[in-house]
Structure formats: structure tokens, C-alpha cells
Coordinates of C-alpha atoms in Angstrom, one line a residue:
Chain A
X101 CA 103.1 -13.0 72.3
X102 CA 104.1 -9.1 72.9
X103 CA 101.7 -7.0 70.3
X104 CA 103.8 -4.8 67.9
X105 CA 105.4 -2.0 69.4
X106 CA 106.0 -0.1 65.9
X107 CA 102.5 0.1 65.2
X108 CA 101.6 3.9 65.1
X109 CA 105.1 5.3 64.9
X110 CA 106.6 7.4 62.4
X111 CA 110.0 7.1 61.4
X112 CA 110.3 10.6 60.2
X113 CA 109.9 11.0 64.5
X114 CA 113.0 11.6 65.5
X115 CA 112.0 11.6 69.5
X116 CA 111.1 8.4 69.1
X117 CA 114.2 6.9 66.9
X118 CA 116.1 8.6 69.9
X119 CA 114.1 7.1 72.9
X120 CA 114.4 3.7 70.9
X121 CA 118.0 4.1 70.7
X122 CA 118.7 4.5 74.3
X123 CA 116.5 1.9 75.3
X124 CA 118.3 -0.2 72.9
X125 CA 122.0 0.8 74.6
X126 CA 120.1 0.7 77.8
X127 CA 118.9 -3.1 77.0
X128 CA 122.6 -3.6 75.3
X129 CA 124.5 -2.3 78.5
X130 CA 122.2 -4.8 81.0
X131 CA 123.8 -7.7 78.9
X132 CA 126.7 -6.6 80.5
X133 CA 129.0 -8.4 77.7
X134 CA 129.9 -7.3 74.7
X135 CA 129.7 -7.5 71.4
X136 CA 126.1 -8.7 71.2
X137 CA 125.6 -10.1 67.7
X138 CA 122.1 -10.5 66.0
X139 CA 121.8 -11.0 62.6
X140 CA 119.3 -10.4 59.8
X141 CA 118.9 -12.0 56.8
X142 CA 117.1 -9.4 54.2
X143 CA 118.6 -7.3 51.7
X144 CA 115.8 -4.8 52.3
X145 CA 116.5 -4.8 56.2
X146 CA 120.5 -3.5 55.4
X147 CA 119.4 -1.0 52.7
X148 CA 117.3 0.6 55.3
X149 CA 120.1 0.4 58.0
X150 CA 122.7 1.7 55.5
X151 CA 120.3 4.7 53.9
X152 CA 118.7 5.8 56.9
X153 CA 122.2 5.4 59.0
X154 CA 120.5 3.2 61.5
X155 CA 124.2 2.2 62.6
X156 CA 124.9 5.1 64.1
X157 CA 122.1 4.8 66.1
X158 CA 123.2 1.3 67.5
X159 CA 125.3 1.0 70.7
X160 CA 128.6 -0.3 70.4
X161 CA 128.0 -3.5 71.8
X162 CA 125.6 -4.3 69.3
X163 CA 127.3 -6.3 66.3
X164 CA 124.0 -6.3 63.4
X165 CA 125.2 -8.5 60.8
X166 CA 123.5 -9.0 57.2
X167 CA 123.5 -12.9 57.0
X168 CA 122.9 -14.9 53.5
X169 CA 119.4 -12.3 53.0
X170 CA 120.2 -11.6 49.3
X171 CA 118.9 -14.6 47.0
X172 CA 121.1 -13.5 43.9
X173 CA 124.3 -13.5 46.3
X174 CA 123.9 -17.1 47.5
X175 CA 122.9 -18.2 43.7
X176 CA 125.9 -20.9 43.2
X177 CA 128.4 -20.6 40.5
X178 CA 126.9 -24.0 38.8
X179 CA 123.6 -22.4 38.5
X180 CA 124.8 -19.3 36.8
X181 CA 126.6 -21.9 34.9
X182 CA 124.0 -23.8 33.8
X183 CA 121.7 -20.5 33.1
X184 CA 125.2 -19.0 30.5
X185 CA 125.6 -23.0 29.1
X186 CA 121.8 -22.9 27.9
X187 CA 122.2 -19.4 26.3
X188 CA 125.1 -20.8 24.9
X189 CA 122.8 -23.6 23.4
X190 CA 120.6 -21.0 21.5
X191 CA 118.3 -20.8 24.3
X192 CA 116.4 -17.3 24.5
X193 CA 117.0 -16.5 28.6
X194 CA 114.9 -13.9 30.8
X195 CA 116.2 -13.0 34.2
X196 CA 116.0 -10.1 37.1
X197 CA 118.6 -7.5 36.5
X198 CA 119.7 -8.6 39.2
X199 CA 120.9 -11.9 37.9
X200 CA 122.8 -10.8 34.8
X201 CA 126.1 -9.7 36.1
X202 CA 126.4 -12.4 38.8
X203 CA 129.6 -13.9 37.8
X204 CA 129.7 -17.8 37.5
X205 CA 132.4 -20.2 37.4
X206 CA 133.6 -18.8 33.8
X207 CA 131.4 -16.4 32.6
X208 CA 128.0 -13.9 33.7
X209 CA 125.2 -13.9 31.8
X210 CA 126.2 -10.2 30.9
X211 CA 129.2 -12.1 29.2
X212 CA 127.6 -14.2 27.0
X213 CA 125.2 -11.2 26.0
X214 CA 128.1 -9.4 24.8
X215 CA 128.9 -11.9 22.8
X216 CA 125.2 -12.6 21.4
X217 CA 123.6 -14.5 23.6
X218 CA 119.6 -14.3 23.8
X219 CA 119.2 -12.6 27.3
X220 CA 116.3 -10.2 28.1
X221 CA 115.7 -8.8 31.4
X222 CA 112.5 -8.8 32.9
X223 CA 110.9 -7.7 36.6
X224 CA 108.9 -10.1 36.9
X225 CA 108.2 -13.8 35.4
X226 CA 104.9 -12.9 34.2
X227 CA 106.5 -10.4 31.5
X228 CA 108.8 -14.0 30.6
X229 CA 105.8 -15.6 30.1
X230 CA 104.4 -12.9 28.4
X231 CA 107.3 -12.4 26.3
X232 CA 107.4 -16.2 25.7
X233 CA 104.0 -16.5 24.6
X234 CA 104.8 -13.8 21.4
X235 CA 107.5 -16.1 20.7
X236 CA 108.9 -19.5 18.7
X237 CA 111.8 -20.1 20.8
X238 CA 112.4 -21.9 23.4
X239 CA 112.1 -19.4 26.3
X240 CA 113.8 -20.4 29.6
X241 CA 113.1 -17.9 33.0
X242 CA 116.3 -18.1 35.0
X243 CA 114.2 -17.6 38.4
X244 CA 116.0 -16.3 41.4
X245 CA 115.0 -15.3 44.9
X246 CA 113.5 -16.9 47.9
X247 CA 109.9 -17.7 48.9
X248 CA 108.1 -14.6 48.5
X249 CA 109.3 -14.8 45.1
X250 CA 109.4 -18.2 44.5
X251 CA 105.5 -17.8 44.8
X252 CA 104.8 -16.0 42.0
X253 CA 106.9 -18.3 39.6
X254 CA 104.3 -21.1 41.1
X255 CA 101.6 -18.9 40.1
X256 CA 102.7 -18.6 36.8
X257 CA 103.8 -22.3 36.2
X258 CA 100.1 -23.2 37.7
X259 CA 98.3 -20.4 35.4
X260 CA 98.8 -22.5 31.5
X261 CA 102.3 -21.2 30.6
X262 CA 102.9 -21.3 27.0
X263 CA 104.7 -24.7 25.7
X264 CA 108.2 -23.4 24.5
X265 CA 108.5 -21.7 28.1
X266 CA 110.6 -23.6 31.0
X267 CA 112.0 -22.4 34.4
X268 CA 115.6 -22.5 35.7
X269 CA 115.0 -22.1 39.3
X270 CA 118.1 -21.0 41.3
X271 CA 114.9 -20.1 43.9
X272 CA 116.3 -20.6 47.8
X273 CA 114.3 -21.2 50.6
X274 CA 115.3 -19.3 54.1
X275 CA 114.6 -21.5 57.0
X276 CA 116.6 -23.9 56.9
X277 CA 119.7 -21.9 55.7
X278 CA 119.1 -20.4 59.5
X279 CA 119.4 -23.6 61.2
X280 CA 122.5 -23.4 59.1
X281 CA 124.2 -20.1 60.0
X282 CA 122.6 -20.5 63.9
X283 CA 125.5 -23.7 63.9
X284 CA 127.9 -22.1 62.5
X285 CA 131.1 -21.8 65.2
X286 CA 132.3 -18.5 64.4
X287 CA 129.0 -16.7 63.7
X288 CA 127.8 -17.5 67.0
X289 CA 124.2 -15.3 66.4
X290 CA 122.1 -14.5 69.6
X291 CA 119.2 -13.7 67.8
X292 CA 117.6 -13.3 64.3
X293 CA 115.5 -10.9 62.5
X294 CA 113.2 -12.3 60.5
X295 CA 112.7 -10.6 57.1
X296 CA 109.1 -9.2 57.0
X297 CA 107.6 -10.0 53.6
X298 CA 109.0 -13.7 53.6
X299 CA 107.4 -14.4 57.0
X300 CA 104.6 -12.5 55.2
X301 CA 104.2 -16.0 52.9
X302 CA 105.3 -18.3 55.9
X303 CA 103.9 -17.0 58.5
X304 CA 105.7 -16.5 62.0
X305 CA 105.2 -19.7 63.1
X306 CA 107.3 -21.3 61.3
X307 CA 110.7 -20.1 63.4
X308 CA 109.3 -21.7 66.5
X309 CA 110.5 -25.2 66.1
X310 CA 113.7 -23.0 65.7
X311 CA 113.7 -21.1 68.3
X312 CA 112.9 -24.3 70.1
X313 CA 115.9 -26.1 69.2
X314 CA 118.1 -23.8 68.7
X315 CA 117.4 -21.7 72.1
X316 CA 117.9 -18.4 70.2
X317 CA 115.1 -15.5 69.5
X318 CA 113.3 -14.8 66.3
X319 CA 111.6 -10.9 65.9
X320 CA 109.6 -10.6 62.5
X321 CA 110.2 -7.4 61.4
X322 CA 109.0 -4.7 58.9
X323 CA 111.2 -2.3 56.5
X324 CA 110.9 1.4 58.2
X325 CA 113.8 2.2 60.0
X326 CA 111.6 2.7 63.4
X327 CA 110.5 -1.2 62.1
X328 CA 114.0 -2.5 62.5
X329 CA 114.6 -0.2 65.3
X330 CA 112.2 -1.4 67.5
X331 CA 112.2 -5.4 66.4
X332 CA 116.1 -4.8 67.5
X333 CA 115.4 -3.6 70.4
X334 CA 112.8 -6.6 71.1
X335 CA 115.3 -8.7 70.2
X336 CA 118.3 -7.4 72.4
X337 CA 115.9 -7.5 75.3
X338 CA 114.7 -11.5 74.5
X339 CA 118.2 -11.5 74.7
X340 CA 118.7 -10.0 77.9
X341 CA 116.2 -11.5 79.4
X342 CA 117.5 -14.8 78.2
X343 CA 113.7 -15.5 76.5
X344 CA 113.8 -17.6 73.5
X345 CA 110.6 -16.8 71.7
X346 CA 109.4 -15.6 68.3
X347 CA 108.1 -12.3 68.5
X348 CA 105.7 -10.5 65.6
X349 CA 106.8 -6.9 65.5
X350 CA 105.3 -6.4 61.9
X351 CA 101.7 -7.7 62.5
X352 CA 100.3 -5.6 59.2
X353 CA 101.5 -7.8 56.9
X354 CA 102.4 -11.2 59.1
X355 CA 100.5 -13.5 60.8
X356 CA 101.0 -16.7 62.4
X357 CA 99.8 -19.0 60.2
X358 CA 101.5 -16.7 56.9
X359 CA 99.4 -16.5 53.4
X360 CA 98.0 -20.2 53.5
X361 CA 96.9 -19.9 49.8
X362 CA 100.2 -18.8 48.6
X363 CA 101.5 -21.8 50.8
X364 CA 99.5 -24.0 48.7
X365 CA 100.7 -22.6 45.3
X366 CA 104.4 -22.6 46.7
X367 CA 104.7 -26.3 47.9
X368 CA 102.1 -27.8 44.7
X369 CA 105.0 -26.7 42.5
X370 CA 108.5 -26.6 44.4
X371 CA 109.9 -29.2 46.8
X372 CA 112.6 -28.5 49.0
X373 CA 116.3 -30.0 48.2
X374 CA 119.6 -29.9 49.3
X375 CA 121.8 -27.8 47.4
X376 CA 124.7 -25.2 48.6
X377 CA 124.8 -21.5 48.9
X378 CA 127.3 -19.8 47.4
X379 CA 129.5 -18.9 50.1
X380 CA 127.8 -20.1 53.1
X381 CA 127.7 -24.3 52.6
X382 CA 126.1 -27.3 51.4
X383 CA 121.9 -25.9 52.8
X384 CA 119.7 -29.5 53.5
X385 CA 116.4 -28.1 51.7
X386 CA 117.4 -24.7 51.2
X387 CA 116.7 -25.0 47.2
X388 CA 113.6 -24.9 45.8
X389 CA 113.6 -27.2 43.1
X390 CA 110.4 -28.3 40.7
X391 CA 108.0 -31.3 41.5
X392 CA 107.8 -33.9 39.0
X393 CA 104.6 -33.2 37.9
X394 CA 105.8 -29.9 36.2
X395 CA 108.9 -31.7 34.5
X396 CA 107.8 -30.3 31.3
X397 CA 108.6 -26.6 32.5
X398 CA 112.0 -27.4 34.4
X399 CA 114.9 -26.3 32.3
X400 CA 116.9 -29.2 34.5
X401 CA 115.3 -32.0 32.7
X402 CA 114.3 -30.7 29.4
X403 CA 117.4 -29.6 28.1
X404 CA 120.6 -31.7 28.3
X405 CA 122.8 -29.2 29.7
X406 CA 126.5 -29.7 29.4
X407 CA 128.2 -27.7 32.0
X408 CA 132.2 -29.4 31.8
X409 CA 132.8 -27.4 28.6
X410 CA 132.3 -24.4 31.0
X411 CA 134.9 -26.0 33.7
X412 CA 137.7 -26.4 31.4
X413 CA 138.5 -22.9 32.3
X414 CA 140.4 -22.0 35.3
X415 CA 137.9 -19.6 37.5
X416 CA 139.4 -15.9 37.2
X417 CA 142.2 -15.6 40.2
X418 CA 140.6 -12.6 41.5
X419 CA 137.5 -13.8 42.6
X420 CA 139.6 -16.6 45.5
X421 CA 140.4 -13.8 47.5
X422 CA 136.8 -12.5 47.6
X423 CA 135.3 -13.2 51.3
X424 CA 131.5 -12.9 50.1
X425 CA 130.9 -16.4 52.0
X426 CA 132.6 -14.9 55.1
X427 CA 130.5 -11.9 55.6
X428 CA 127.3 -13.4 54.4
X429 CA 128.2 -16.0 57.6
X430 CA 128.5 -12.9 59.6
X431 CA 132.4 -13.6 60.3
X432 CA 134.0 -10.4 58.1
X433 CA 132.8 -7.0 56.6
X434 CA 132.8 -5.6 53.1
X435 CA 135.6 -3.5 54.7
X436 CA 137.6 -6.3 55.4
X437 CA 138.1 -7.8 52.0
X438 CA 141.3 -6.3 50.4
X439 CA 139.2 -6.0 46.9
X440 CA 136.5 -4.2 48.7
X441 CA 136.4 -0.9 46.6
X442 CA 139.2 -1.4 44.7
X443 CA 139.3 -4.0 42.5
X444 CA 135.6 -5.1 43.2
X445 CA 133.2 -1.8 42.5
X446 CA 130.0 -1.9 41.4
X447 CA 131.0 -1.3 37.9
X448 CA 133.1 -4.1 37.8
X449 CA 132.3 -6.6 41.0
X450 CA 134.1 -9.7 41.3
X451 CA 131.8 -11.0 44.1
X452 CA 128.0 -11.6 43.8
X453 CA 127.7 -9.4 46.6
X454 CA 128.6 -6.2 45.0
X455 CA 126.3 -7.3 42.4
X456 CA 123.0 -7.3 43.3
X457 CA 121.2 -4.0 44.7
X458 CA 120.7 -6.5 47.9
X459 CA 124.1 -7.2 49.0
X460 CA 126.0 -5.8 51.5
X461 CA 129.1 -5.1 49.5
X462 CA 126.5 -3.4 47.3
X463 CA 124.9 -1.4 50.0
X464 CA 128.0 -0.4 51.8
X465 CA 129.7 0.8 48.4
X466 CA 126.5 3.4 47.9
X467 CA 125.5 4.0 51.7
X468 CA 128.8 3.8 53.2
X469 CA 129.7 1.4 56.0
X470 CA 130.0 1.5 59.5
X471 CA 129.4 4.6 61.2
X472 CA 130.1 5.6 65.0
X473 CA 127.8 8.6 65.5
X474 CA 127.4 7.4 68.9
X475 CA 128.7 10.9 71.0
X476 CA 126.5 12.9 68.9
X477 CA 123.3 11.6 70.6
Chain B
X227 CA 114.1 -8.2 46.2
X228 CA 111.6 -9.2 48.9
X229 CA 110.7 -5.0 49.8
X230 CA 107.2 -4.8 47.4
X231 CA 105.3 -2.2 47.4
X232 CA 101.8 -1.1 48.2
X233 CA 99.4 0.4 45.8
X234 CA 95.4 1.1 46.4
X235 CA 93.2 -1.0 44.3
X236 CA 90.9 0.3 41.6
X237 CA 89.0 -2.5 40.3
X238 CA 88.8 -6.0 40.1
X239 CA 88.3 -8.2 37.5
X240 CA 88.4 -11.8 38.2
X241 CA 91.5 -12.7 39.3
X242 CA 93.5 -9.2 38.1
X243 CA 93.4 -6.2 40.0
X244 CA 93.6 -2.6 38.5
X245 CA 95.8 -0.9 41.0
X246 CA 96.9 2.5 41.8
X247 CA 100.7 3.3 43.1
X248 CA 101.4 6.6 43.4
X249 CA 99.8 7.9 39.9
X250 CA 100.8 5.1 37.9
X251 CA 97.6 2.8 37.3
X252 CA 99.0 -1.3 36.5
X253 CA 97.6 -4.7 37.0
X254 CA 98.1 -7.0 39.7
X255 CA 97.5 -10.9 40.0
X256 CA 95.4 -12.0 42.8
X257 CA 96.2 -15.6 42.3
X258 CA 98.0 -15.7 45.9
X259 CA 96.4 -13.3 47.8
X260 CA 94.5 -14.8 50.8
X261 CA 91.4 -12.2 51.6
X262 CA 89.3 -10.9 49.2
X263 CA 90.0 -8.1 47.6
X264 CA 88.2 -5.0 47.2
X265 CA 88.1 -1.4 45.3
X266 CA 89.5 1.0 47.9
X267 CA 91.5 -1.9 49.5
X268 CA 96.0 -1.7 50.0
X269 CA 97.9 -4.8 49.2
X270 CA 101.3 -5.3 48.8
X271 CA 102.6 -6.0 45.3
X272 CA 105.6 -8.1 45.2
X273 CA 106.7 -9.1 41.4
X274 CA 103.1 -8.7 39.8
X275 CA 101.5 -10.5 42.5
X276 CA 99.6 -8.9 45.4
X277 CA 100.7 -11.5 48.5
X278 CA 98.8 -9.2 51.1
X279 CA 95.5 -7.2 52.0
X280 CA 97.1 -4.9 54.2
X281 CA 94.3 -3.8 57.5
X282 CA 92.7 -0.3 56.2
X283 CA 94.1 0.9 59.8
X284 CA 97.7 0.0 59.1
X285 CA 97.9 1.5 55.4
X286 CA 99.7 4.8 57.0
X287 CA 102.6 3.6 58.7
X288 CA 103.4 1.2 55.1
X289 CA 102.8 4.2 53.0
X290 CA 105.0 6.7 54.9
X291 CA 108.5 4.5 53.6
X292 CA 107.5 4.4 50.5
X293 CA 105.9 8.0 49.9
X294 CA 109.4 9.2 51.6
X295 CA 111.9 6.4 48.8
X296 CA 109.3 7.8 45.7
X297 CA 109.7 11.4 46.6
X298 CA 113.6 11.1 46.9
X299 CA 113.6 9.2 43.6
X300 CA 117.5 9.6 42.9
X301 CA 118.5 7.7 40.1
X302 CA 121.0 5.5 41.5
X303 CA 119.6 5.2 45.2
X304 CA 119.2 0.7 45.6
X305 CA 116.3 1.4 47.7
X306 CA 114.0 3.7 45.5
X307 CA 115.4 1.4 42.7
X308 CA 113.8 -1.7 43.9
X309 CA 110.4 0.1 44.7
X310 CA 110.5 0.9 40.8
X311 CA 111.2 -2.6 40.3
X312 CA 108.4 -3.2 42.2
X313 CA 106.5 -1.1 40.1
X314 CA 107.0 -2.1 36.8
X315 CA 106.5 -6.1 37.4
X316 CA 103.2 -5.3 37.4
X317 CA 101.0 -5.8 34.0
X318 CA 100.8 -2.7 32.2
X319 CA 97.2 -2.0 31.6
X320 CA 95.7 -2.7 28.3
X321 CA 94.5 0.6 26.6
X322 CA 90.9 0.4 25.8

């Protein structure tokens, strides 16, 4: 176990970011192949890439792809379904943001609002509950996101909700959908970065019955840009070095064994089923979905919800030639889809991607893409 | 969705913390958190729920990203937008 090597840095130390960048082409070059792809899977890891113009700092042989890291992206169409088909029942519906324009098979939830649907946007499912609590209605929380987030909805469901409240959880659990992508024949990942504050919950230990089976290196790492910088250039070097270990380059917020009480709220209230990923594939226990014992709260079995009025509809012709599930596998870039500014903007996105504040399409639209910097070093 | 944010807790009460993030005072639920928690202590806030103590010694290093996404602030930046996010899933404190 290599201690953290970001500890006592500052990003805003540009000696540093430029040492770590050489030593990362240095490490890159000693592959002697190229491209060498790694992959995270955070929406908060490509923000910081794409704000801070990490990319430019990367060497040319290094391919860092976003994988399936934003939860509202990989939300399947029949969820969103299900979440518009119980507003359409009279249902009063709280969500993330986030969620609202995520288009489904037919319709958003932003669509159904227009038309005068009951949907309030909340940050956080203790406001729904909240919110629920003041009310008559039936109140259903249309709960996205994975672990970290999943948490607090297991908090809340443990903490007396109020009786007319229920959750629709679309919540997705990242481990396994990395046994997934690390199979994938086209992706073909080297190594993984770990998304801090989810491994925060887990706890690094968890990737190492990965790492053993798969034969391909995990780095936890943090949010600052000298963060993803330096778990990079961990990474690369496992790489080079042909090391298949989990590494802990964010240590201030992750241990080994992760947040064991938060564990304990997580798994009393959701088990893990199979379910797919919008875009990526059919994910064995990559859903989070709720234990028996809390049947009364799960939308899923107190309300009959009829979803084939919904599918009677032919899905808008646009959205087949969006390649979400190809870059979220690793395999194409926002760039590459012919929609990608065009058609599909944030105003107006036609894949979940340019949706949320988390996906790449997203990021790239407000950040910008790409960029070769590389002679200017 | 998974970027939190820290904030310097106030008070405690029970299981809900009176924390401080950058001027704004809100409550967060320690129903997860696995350390006790203390006046003068950092967590991490991630939707209304603190999911970390972070180590006194480490509490520079977190802050810096977030002191530098706050003081930037523009409206439409994703990053700074999330950190609000962050912000307002907390409780709002009750007036007295």
C-alpha cells in the first residue's frame, strides 16, 4: 500500500501540476505503446478534467475516458417511464434536477410537467420527506444516483417517513457495472480510477477481488485536479510496471474498510439486482432495489404502474442515432456523435448525457473537449 | 452528484449538526457518519448527510477546491453548481 502522494499539495501549484505532468508522459512513454487507456467512472472526476483543462496536461498516449460515472445518464428509459406513468396517475413526484429532463421512452418528466403533472424538484430526499409530511397526497421520491447517494435515501426510509411517502429508486450501484465495462471487447481499460466519495462509503477494499480477477489496477482518487493528476500518474505507473493493485491516493476521506455504519444503513434497506444501464448493458446487481421489509415505501409494489400505454408510441427518431451508450463504454466521444452540438445542446438534449451537469456530453458542451496543449509545456 | 461539500460544524444536537459552509449556517444529519462528531470538526456533506469526519490535518487541501469553485461562483459553471447543490440539501435552520 503506497501512502497518498497528493497529500500536502496545492493545485493552485503550478510547479508541481508541471512536474506531475512530465512524470506522467515520462511513465506514459516507458509503456512504450500507445494509446494507454484508463478510465474513470465519476462525473465530478471529468468536470474537474474539463474546467481545470487537465487534458492538456495529459500526454498523447494517454486515452482518459469518462466510463458510465453519471447515475442520471445510465437511469434506463423504463424507469423514467415508470417515474412520467405515476405522475400521470395523479401521483405528486420529487426528483434531483437532474432527473427532470432525462428523456424516457416517450416522454421526460419536464414533459408531463408542462402538461400538469405534480413534479417538484428537490436536492435532497429529506426536503421530499419533508415536503411529503405537509402533505395529503401520495408523495413518491424518484431517487437517483449511486451509493453515496443511495445512503441517504436509506437514512431517510430508516428515520419514520411519513405514510403517503414511497421511493422510486432508479439508485445504481458501481462495482459491478466495472466488472462489466473491464469485459467489454472494445473498451479494453488498463486501469480504473475509482471515484473518491463512493469508495468514501465502500471503502477501498472493495476493488480488490477486482483487481484480482480482473488483473487490472484500481487508484481511489480525490476531486482536485493535482488529485486526479497524481492518482493518474499512479495509475499509469501500476500500469507500467505491470502491478495490479488498488492503490488509496485520497486517504482523507477513504479508508479500507469505507463508512461501516453507512454500510449498515445501505445494505438494511437496498439489495442488489440485475437490471440494465442505459447504454452500457444488462448490469448483474448493479441496481439497488428495496428489501422486502420496506415494501410499504417502494413505489414498485404499491402502485400498479402501467407502463404499455407509454410504449404505444414510437421513441422520437432522433434519439437512435445518439451514441450515449458508446462513450459511456469508452468506445466514442461527445465529438463523435453527428448530434453532438447540433441537434443535442443543452437546451434541448436528446441524450441523457447532455442532461445531467455530470455527463460528458454535458461537460464537453460547457468546458470544451479535447485539447492538445502539449507543445506549450 | 457524488462531489459534496465540506462545511465546519457548529453544534450538535443529537443526531443533527449545525454546520457552517462558507457563511451560510444549515443542518446536517449524522445518521451515517462513522466518528463522532464534534464543534470545530469538517465533514463532508453529501445530500443532507455528513458521510465523513474529515482528519483536522487534511481539512486544507479539501477546502482549497472548494474555496477556489465558491469564489468563481459563475452562474452557469456545472461544477460550482453542484457545490450549491450541495449546499442547499442541507436542512435550513429553524429560526428561534
Amino acid at each position: 500500500m503506497s501512502e497518498p502522494r497528493a497529500a500536502g499539495l496545492r493545485f493552485q501549484d503550478p510547479k508541481t501540476a508541471r512536474r506531475m505532468a512530465d512524470a506522467l508522459a515520462r511513465a506514459v512513454g516507458e509503456i512504450g505503446r500507445a494509446p494507454v487507456s484508463v478510465m474513470h467512472v465519476c462525473g465530478s472526476h471529468e468536470q474537474a478534467i474539463a474546467k481545470y483543462g487537465l487534458r492538456a496536461a495529459f500526454p498523447l498516449g494517454l486515452n482518459v475516458i469518462m466510463g458510465p460515472g453519471c447515475p442520471v445518464c445510465v437511469t434506463d428509459l423504463p424507469e423514467v417511464d415508470e417515474a412520467v406513468a405515476l405522475a400521470g396517475q395523479g401521483v405528486r413526484i420529487f426528483t434531483y434536477g437532474d432527473m427532470l429532463r432525462v428523456p424516457g421512452t416517450v416522454k421526460s418528466l419536464a414533459d408531463v410537467q408542462a402538461e400538469g403533472a405534480k413534479i417538484d424538484v428537490v436536492y435532497s430526499i429529506g426536503q421530499a420527506a419533508q415536503l411529503a409530511r405537509k402533505s395529503a397526497e401520495e408523495c413518491v421520491f424518484f431517487a437517483s444516483g449511486f451509493e453515496t447517494t443511495a445512503v441517504a435515501t436509506a437514512a431517510v426510509l430508516l428515520a419514520n417517513p411519513p405514510a403517503n411517502f414511497s421511493v422510486l429508486s432508479a439508485h445504481k450501484y458501481i462495482p459491478p457495472v466495472m466488472e462489466i465495462v473491464a469485459e467489454m471487447p472494445d473498451t479494453r481499460v488498463e486501469g480504473f480510477l475509482a471515484a473518491g466519495h463512493a469508495a468514501t462509503i465502500t471503502g477501498w477494499g472493495i476493488f480488490e477481488r477486482f483487481v484480482e480477477r480482473h488483473r487490472i489496477p484500481v487508484v481511489v482518487a480525490g476531486f482536485e485536479p493535482l488529485d486526479i493528476m497524481a492518482g493518474l500518474l499512479t495509475l499509469v505507473e501500476l500500469i507500467r510496471d505491470g502491478r495490479a493493485e488498488v492503490i488509496n491516493a485520497y486517504p482523507r476521506c477513504v479508508t479500507r474498510e469505507g463508512n461501516l455504519r453507512a454500510q449498515q444503513v445501505l445494505w438494511k434497506v437496498f439489495k442488489p439486482t440485475g437490471g440494465r444501464w442505459r447504454g452500457i448493458a444488462h448490469v448483474p446487481n448493479g441496481n439497488l432495489r428495496l428489501r422486502d421489509e420496506f415494501a410499504a415505501f417502494d413505489a414498485r409494489r404499491r402502485f400498479t404502474i402501467d407502463l404499455t400505454k407509454l410504449w404505444d408510441y414510437a421513441p422520437p427518431s432522433l434519439a437512435q442515432s445518439c451514441v450515449c451508450g458508446d462513450i459511456m463504454g469508452g468506445i466514442a466521444s461527445p465529438t463523435d456523435c453527428p448530434l453532438f452540438g447540433r441537434e443535442c445542446v443543452p437546451d434541448n438534449p436528446v441524450g441523457a448525457c447532455m442532461v445531467s451537469t455530470e455527463g460528458t456530453c454535458r461537460i464537453w458542451h460547457q468546458y470544451g473537449g479535447h485539447l492538445n496543449l502539449g507543445e506549450e509545456r | 452528484m457524488c462531489l459534496g461539500v465540506p462545511g465546519k460544524v457548529i453544534s450538535v444536537d443529537g443526531a443533527l449538526a449545525t454546520v457552517d459552509f462558507w457563511g451560510v449556517r444549515r443542518e446536517v444529519r449524522l445518521d451515517i457518519v462513522d466518528e463522532p462528531v464534534e464543534p470545530g470538526d469538517y465533514i463532508m456533506n453529501h445530500v443532507g448527510f455528513a458521510i465523513r469526519r474529515i482528519p483536522p490535518d487534511q481539512i486544507g487541501e479539501t477546502l482549497a477546491l472548494y474555496d477556489e469553485l465558491l469564489r468563481a461562483m459563475s452562474e452557469d459553471d456545472l461544477m460550482a453548481a453542484d457545490v450549491r447543490g450541495e449546499i442547499n440539501a442541507t436542512g435550513e435552520k429553524k429560526r428561534v
